[in-house]
GROMACS .gro file of C-alpha atoms in nm:
model
  223
    1MET     CA    1  -0.049  -1.884   1.416
    2THR     CA    2   0.020  -1.514   1.438
    3LEU     CA    3  -0.194  -1.217   1.320
    4TYR     CA    4  -0.009  -0.925   1.154
    5ALA     CA    5  -0.295  -0.717   0.994
    6THR     CA    6  -0.665  -0.653   0.999
    7VAL     CA    7  -0.894  -0.605   0.704
    8PHE     CA    8  -1.243  -0.468   0.733
    9ASP     CA    9  -1.560  -0.485   0.527
   10LEU     CA   10  -1.704  -0.130   0.496
   11ASP     CA   11  -2.087  -0.116   0.466
   12ASP     CA   12  -2.272  -0.210   0.787
   13THR     CA   13  -1.946  -0.314   0.944
   14LEU     CA   14  -1.794   0.034   0.979
   15VAL     CA   15  -2.036   0.273   0.824
   16ASP     CA   16  -2.410   0.294   0.879
   17SER     CA   17  -2.498   0.290   0.508
   18SER     CA   18  -2.755   0.015   0.470
   19ALA     CA   19  -3.070   0.236   0.488
   20THR     CA   20  -2.915   0.485   0.244
   21TRP     CA   21  -2.816   0.212  -0.008
   22GLN     CA   22  -3.166   0.075   0.003
   23GLN     CA   23  -3.315   0.422  -0.060
   24VAL     CA   24  -3.072   0.498  -0.343
   25ILE     CA   25  -3.119   0.167  -0.515
   26GLY     CA   26  -3.493   0.188  -0.471
   27THR     CA   27  -3.491   0.532  -0.632
   28VAL     CA   28  -3.289   0.409  -0.923
   29ALA     CA   29  -3.508   0.104  -0.969
   30ALA     CA   30  -3.819   0.323  -0.959
   31ARG     CA   31  -3.667   0.551  -1.223
   32HIS     CA   32  -3.651   0.237  -1.446
   33ASP     CA   33  -3.998   0.113  -1.361
   34TYR     CA   34  -3.916  -0.151  -1.105
   35ARG     CA   35  -4.030  -0.168  -0.745
   36TRP     CA   36  -3.735  -0.267  -0.523
   37THR     CA   37  -3.840  -0.485  -0.233
   38HIS     CA   38  -3.694  -0.617   0.096
   39ALA     CA   39  -3.647  -0.953  -0.068
   40ASP     CA   40  -3.437  -0.785  -0.342
   41TRP     CA   41  -3.222  -0.621  -0.078
   42ALA     CA   42  -3.173  -0.949   0.102
   43ALA     CA   43  -3.066  -1.118  -0.219
   44ILE     CA   44  -2.778  -0.877  -0.285
   45GLN     CA   45  -2.634  -0.845   0.069
   46GLY     CA   46  -2.256  -0.840   0.062
   47THR     CA   47  -2.229  -0.949  -0.300
   48SER     CA   48  -2.045  -0.788  -0.594
   49THR     CA   49  -2.312  -0.882  -0.834
   50TRP     CA   50  -2.568  -0.645  -0.704
   51SER     CA   51  -2.558  -0.412  -1.002
   52ALA     CA   52  -2.619  -0.702  -1.238
   53TYR     CA   53  -2.914  -0.811  -1.026
   54LEU     CA   54  -3.057  -0.464  -1.040
   55ALA     CA   55  -2.999  -0.436  -1.416
   56GLU     CA   56  -3.177  -0.768  -1.478
   57ARG     CA   57  -3.492  -0.627  -1.322
   58CYS     CA   58  -3.481  -0.282  -1.494
   59GLN     CA   59  -3.550  -0.277  -1.869
   60GLY     CA   60  -3.287  -0.107  -2.065
   61LEU     CA   61  -3.040  -0.075  -1.766
   62THR     CA   62  -2.689  -0.223  -1.782
   63PRO     CA   63  -2.492  -0.337  -1.484
   64GLU     CA   64  -2.237  -0.054  -1.552
   65ARG     CA   65  -2.511   0.213  -1.571
   66ALA     CA   66  -2.691   0.065  -1.260
   67ALA     CA   67  -2.370   0.089  -1.058
   68SER     CA   68  -2.295   0.441  -1.185
   69GLU     CA   69  -2.642   0.578  -1.106
   70CYS     CA   70  -2.639   0.419  -0.755
   71VAL     CA   71  -2.281   0.547  -0.680
   72ASP     CA   72  -2.386   0.892  -0.788
   73GLY     CA   73  -2.666   0.884  -0.526
   74MET     CA   74  -2.436   0.740  -0.255
   75VAL     CA   75  -2.156   0.992  -0.312
   76ASP     CA   76  -2.419   1.270  -0.305
   77ALA     CA   77  -2.550   1.126   0.031
   78ILE     CA   78  -2.189   1.126   0.166
   79ALA     CA   79  -2.149   1.488   0.068
   80ARG     CA   80  -2.471   1.572   0.249
   81GLY     CA   81  -2.375   1.379   0.557
   82THR     CA   82  -2.659   1.145   0.534
   83PHE     CA   83  -2.483   0.864   0.718
   84GLY     CA   84  -2.153   0.812   0.904
   85LEU     CA   85  -1.965   0.564   1.108
   86LEU     CA   86  -2.127   0.303   1.326
   87PRO     CA   87  -2.074   0.341   1.705
   88GLY     CA   88  -1.732   0.226   1.802
   89ALA     CA   89  -1.606   0.191   1.439
   90ALA     CA   90  -1.353   0.476   1.455
   91GLU     CA   91  -1.198   0.339   1.776
   92LEU     CA   92  -1.190  -0.012   1.634
   93VAL     CA   93  -1.004   0.084   1.320
   94ALA     CA   94  -0.765   0.298   1.519
   95LEU     CA   95  -0.690   0.006   1.751
   96ALA     CA   96  -0.633  -0.226   1.457
   97ALA     CA   97  -0.396   0.032   1.306
   98GLU     CA   98  -0.196   0.032   1.629
   99LEU     CA   99  -0.155  -0.351   1.604
  100GLY     CA  100  -0.067  -0.366   1.240
  101PRO     CA  101  -0.155  -0.270   0.885
  102VAL     CA  102  -0.529  -0.217   0.800
  103GLY     CA  103  -0.709  -0.282   0.478
  104LEU     CA  104  -1.068  -0.237   0.350
  105VAL     CA  105  -1.239  -0.510   0.147
  106SER     CA  106  -1.575  -0.400   0.003
  107ALA     CA  107  -1.812  -0.537  -0.271
  108SER     CA  108  -1.910  -0.181  -0.345
  109PRO     CA  109  -1.758   0.025  -0.640
  110ARG     CA  110  -1.425   0.200  -0.597
  111ARG     CA  111  -1.553   0.549  -0.629
  112TYR     CA  112  -1.806   0.505  -0.340
  113VAL     CA  113  -1.561   0.318  -0.119
  114ARG     CA  114  -1.294   0.578  -0.146
  115ALA     CA  115  -1.548   0.860  -0.079
  116ALA     CA  116  -1.689   0.692   0.222
  117ALA     CA  117  -1.347   0.613   0.371
  118SER     CA  118  -1.226   0.964   0.322
  119ALA     CA  119  -1.536   1.135   0.457
  120SER     CA  120  -1.543   0.910   0.765
  121GLY     CA  121  -1.177   0.966   0.846
  122LEU     CA  122  -1.093   0.596   0.794
  123ARG     CA  123  -0.863   0.658   0.497
  124ARG     CA  124  -0.566   0.774   0.716
  125HIS     CA  125  -0.551   0.425   0.873
  126VAL     CA  126  -0.588   0.219   0.560
  127GLU     CA  127  -0.292   0.079   0.363
  128ALA     CA  128  -0.481  -0.138   0.114
  129ILE     CA  129  -0.822  -0.108  -0.045
  130VAL     CA  130  -1.000  -0.379  -0.247
  131THR     CA  131  -1.336  -0.297  -0.407
  132GLY     CA  132  -1.590  -0.469  -0.621
  133ASP     CA  133  -1.415  -0.312  -0.926
  134ASP     CA  134  -1.084  -0.490  -0.846
  135VAL     CA  135  -1.185  -0.855  -0.882
  136THR     CA  136  -1.372  -1.073  -1.135
  137ASN     CA  137  -1.513  -1.298  -0.872
  138GLY     CA  138  -1.647  -1.108  -0.572
  139LYS     CA  139  -1.769  -1.219  -0.236
  140PRO     CA  140  -1.850  -1.492  -0.136
  141ALA     CA  141  -1.546  -1.610  -0.355
  142PRO     CA  142  -1.220  -1.568  -0.166
  143ASP     CA  143  -1.066  -1.345  -0.441
  144PRO     CA  144  -1.128  -1.009  -0.264
  145TYR     CA  145  -0.961  -1.121   0.056
  146LEU     CA  146  -0.681  -1.303  -0.116
  147LEU     CA  147  -0.602  -0.981  -0.318
  148ALA     CA  148  -0.609  -0.774   0.007
  149ALA     CA  149  -0.351  -1.008   0.162
  150ARG     CA  150  -0.130  -0.980  -0.146
  151LYS     CA  151  -0.152  -0.603  -0.129
  152LEU     CA  152  -0.043  -0.615   0.230
  153GLY     CA  153   0.232  -0.852   0.149
  154LEU     CA  154   0.101  -1.119   0.393
  155ASP     CA  155  -0.015  -1.479   0.388
  156PRO     CA  156  -0.401  -1.475   0.443
  157VAL     CA  157  -0.358  -1.694   0.757
  158ASN     CA  158  -0.190  -1.402   0.927
  159VAL     CA  159  -0.478  -1.164   0.862
  160LEU     CA  160  -0.786  -1.098   1.069
  161ALA     CA  161  -1.102  -1.006   0.872
  162VAL     CA  162  -1.394  -0.822   1.024
  163GLU     CA  163  -1.727  -0.881   0.840
  164ASP     CA  164  -2.103  -0.842   0.892
  165SER     CA  165  -2.257  -1.030   0.578
  166GLY     CA  166  -2.282  -1.401   0.518
  167SER     CA  167  -2.112  -1.361   0.180
  168GLY     CA  168  -1.835  -1.166   0.341
  169ILE     CA  169  -1.769  -1.405   0.615
  170ARG     CA  170  -1.769  -1.698   0.364
  171SER     CA  171  -1.526  -1.509   0.145
  172ALA     CA  172  -1.274  -1.431   0.416
  173HIS     CA  173  -1.295  -1.777   0.562
  174ALA     CA  174  -1.247  -1.940   0.220
  175ALA     CA  175  -0.933  -1.712   0.176
  176GLY     CA  176  -0.797  -1.869   0.496
  177MET     CA  177  -0.831  -1.571   0.718
  178THR     CA  178  -0.943  -1.565   1.080
  179VAL     CA  179  -1.292  -1.403   1.089
  180LEU     CA  180  -1.445  -1.170   1.350
  181ALA     CA  181  -1.816  -1.142   1.275
  182ILE     CA  182  -2.038  -0.847   1.355
  183PRO     CA  183  -2.358  -0.990   1.214
  184ASN     CA  184  -2.626  -0.791   1.043
  185ALA     CA  185  -2.984  -0.875   1.096
  186THR     CA  186  -2.977  -1.142   0.824
  187THR     CA  187  -2.650  -1.301   0.926
  188ALA     CA  188  -2.750  -1.312   1.290
  189ARG     CA  189  -3.005  -1.584   1.199
  190ASP     CA  190  -2.763  -1.789   0.987
  191ALA     CA  191  -2.603  -2.033   1.230
  192GLU     CA  192  -2.410  -2.211   0.974
  193VAL     CA  193  -2.222  -1.913   0.840
  194LEU     CA  194  -2.151  -1.785   1.194
  195LYS     CA  195  -1.979  -2.122   1.266
  196LEU     CA  196  -1.707  -2.002   1.025
  197ALA     CA  197  -1.622  -1.712   1.240
  198ALA     CA  198  -1.358  -1.736   1.525
  199CYS     CA  199  -1.556  -1.481   1.725
  200THR     CA  200  -1.894  -1.323   1.698
  201VAL     CA  201  -1.984  -0.990   1.862
  202THR     CA  202  -2.278  -0.754   1.861
  203ASP     CA  203  -2.124  -0.430   1.737
  204ALA     CA  204  -1.787  -0.251   1.681
  205ARG     CA  205  -1.762  -0.137   2.036
  206VAL     CA  206  -1.759  -0.497   2.158
  207ALA     CA  207  -1.531  -0.596   1.876
  208ALA     CA  208  -1.272  -0.353   2.003
  209LYS     CA  209  -1.270  -0.543   2.334
  210GLU     CA  210  -1.215  -0.876   2.159
  211ILE     CA  211  -0.963  -0.788   1.887
  212CYS     CA  212  -0.659  -0.789   2.114
  213GLN     CA  213  -0.742  -1.130   2.252
  214LEU     CA  214  -0.792  -1.258   1.899
  215TRP     CA  215  -0.462  -1.115   1.803
  216VAL     CA  216  -0.275  -1.271   2.091
  217ASN     CA  217  -0.445  -1.608   2.105
  218VAL     CA  218  -0.627  -1.679   1.777
  219TYR     CA  219  -0.573  -2.047   1.790
  220ALA     CA  220  -0.753  -2.091   2.121
  221LEU     CA  221  -1.055  -1.890   2.012
  222SER     CA  222  -1.085  -2.068   1.673
  223ARG     CA  223  -1.079  -2.426   1.798
   0.00000   0.00000   0.00000
């Protein structure tokens, strides 16, 4: 088995956006008389159904409006420089781009993903972007990663996926990709989902040290 490309999740894999997303969603929820909790946040991690989840809890709010209001808040936060890349993320993506084509696969809306990728300097390395707006069945279904492989013109088995969330890891694995996991706080406690990853590392800086070995000898690391 040979790897020809790398696809990355965005939020909490490359950009340090979790706290800002929580704040923005909490503000939107409060505006519609709902108190957003840590349990709510855990329930939507890495999924493309997060806006529907929020809308269900806010009277009179549609999924489309929920997404629009949250994206407005996130794009504003990007413009204000509220958050940026995680340590080592820029170097990791640059290394992947030297090895082959790079893609982004995010459950977040297109407008936010493009704004975050451009502001962080990642866009210049990326040849394919798949967002939550591009598929009917989002993560943990394999559809986003299958679409990314098609956009890159590759069989999924020849693509390395880098993910932090349980739903993202399941999605990439179901698509047939090799998965490098950089677990978030929730995923780190999920031994079953981490078994799906060929390699698990603590952060993007360590991932950069592992990616070349995965590229060269993916079979040995995934046995």
